[in-house]
PDB file of C-alpha atoms in Angstrom:
ATOM      1  CA  MET A   1     -15.746  15.394  -0.784  1.00 86.00           C
ATOM      2  CA  ARG A   2     -16.668  11.767  -1.291  1.00 87.00           C
ATOM      3  CA  GLN A   3     -14.779  11.728  -4.594  1.00 92.00           C
ATOM      4  CA  ILE A   4     -11.603  12.635  -2.717  1.00 91.00           C
ATOM      5  CA  ALA A   5     -12.279   9.828  -0.241  1.00 92.00           C
ATOM      6  CA  ILE A   6     -12.781   7.372  -3.087  1.00 93.00           C
ATOM      7  CA  VAL A   7      -9.484   8.465  -4.665  1.00 93.00           C
ATOM      8  CA  PHE A   8      -7.663   7.887  -1.377  1.00 93.00           C
ATOM      9  CA  LEU A   9      -9.315   4.475  -0.975  1.00 93.00           C
ATOM     10  CA  VAL A  10      -8.410   3.410  -4.510  1.00 94.00           C
ATOM     11  CA  VAL A  11      -4.797   4.517  -4.051  1.00 93.00           C
ATOM     12  CA  GLY A  12      -4.666   2.727  -0.709  1.00 93.00           C
ATOM     13  CA  PHE A  13      -5.977  -0.541  -2.126  1.00 94.00           C
ATOM     14  CA  LEU A  14      -3.614  -0.333  -5.111  1.00 93.00           C
ATOM     15  CA  CYS A  15      -0.664   0.187  -2.770  1.00 92.00           C
ATOM     16  CA  LEU A  16      -1.914  -2.706  -0.671  1.00 92.00           C
ATOM     17  CA  ALA A  17      -1.903  -4.913  -3.776  1.00 92.00           C
ATOM     18  CA  VAL A  18       1.659  -3.845  -4.605  1.00 90.00           C
ATOM     19  CA  PHE A  19       2.632  -4.511  -0.977  1.00 88.00           C
ATOM     20  CA  VAL A  20       1.293  -8.075  -1.220  1.00 89.00           C
ATOM     21  CA  HIS A  21       3.167  -8.544  -4.522  1.00 86.00           C
ATOM     22  CA  PHE A  22       6.463  -7.477  -2.909  1.00 84.00           C
ATOM     23  CA  LEU A  23       5.707  -9.554   0.183  1.00 85.00           C
ATOM     24  CA  LEU A  24       5.294 -12.673  -1.951  1.00 85.00           C
ATOM     25  CA  ALA A  25       8.526 -11.845  -3.799  1.00 81.00           C
ATOM     26  CA  PHE A  26      10.259 -11.377  -0.434  1.00 80.00           C
ATOM     27  CA  LEU A  27       9.138 -14.800   0.768  1.00 81.00           C
ATOM     28  CA  ARG A  28      10.406 -16.630  -2.311  1.00 80.00           C
ATOM     29  CA  PRO A  29      14.086 -17.526  -2.086  1.00 72.00           C
ATOM     30  CA  GLY A  30      16.440 -16.323  -4.805  1.00 72.00           C
ATOM     31  CA  MET A  31      14.168 -13.614  -6.165  1.00 66.00           C
ATOM     32  CA  TYR A  32      15.647 -10.454  -7.649  1.00 69.00           C
ATOM     33  CA  PRO A  33      15.966  -7.667  -6.361  1.00 73.00           C
ATOM     34  CA  PRO A  34      17.915  -8.331  -3.165  1.00 79.00           C
ATOM     35  CA  LYS A  35      16.063  -8.723   0.123  1.00 77.00           C
ATOM     36  CA  ARG A  36      17.292  -5.344   1.386  1.00 84.00           C
ATOM     37  CA  VAL A  37      15.641  -3.570  -1.548  1.00 83.00           C
ATOM     38  CA  LEU A  38      12.452  -5.570  -1.051  1.00 80.00           C
ATOM     39  CA  GLN A  39      12.388  -4.633   2.636  1.00 86.00           C
ATOM     40  CA  GLU A  40      12.589  -0.944   1.754  1.00 88.00           C
ATOM     41  CA  ARG A  41       9.787  -1.312  -0.791  1.00 86.00           C
ATOM     42  CA  LEU A  42       7.656  -3.242   1.702  1.00 87.00           C
ATOM     43  CA  LYS A  43       8.053  -0.459   4.266  1.00 90.00           C
ATOM     44  CA  LEU A  44       7.240   2.225   1.707  1.00 90.00           C
ATOM     45  CA  PHE A  45       4.121   0.604   0.293  1.00 90.00           C
ATOM     46  CA  ALA A  46       2.853  -0.466   3.725  1.00 91.00           C
ATOM     47  CA  THR A  47       3.165   3.116   4.955  1.00 93.00           C
ATOM     48  CA  VAL A  48       1.515   4.637   1.887  1.00 93.00           C
ATOM     49  CA  ALA A  49      -1.273   2.032   1.830  1.00 93.00           C
ATOM     50  CA  SER A  50      -2.134   2.397   5.512  1.00 93.00           C
ATOM     51  CA  GLY A  51      -2.025   6.188   5.358  1.00 93.00           C
ATOM     52  CA  ALA A  52      -4.143   6.435   2.212  1.00 94.00           C
ATOM     53  CA  LEU A  53      -6.724   3.961   3.525  1.00 93.00           C
ATOM     54  CA  LEU A  54      -6.936   5.730   6.867  1.00 94.00           C
ATOM     55  CA  ILE A  55      -7.355   9.172   5.279  1.00 94.00           C
ATOM     56  CA  GLY A  56      -9.871   7.803   2.774  1.00 94.00           C
ATOM     57  CA  PHE A  57     -12.021   6.149   5.428  1.00 93.00           C
ATOM     58  CA  LEU A  58     -11.912   9.238   7.652  1.00 93.00           C
ATOM     59  CA  ILE A  59     -12.931  11.567   4.821  1.00 92.00           C
ATOM     60  CA  TYR A  60     -15.670   9.143   3.804  1.00 90.00           C
ATOM     61  CA  LEU A  61     -17.033   8.997   7.358  1.00 91.00           C
ATOM     62  CA  ILE A  62     -16.900  12.769   7.829  1.00 91.00           C
ATOM     63  CA  SER A  63     -18.628  13.598   4.540  1.00 84.00           C
TER      64      SER A  63
END
């Protein structure tokens, strides 16, 4: 059970790293892709990262 929690935590932290990468790209002017695409990616990776981290921590605490 703890292995599943660790997988969720790793995925969550990787998505968090990608989120920060897209956030930095969003804050720099003139970066490609357009801001609309970056906003969609930011929403996606923020949702996946928060969900994976939450599930991982809950499984880790329960097991």
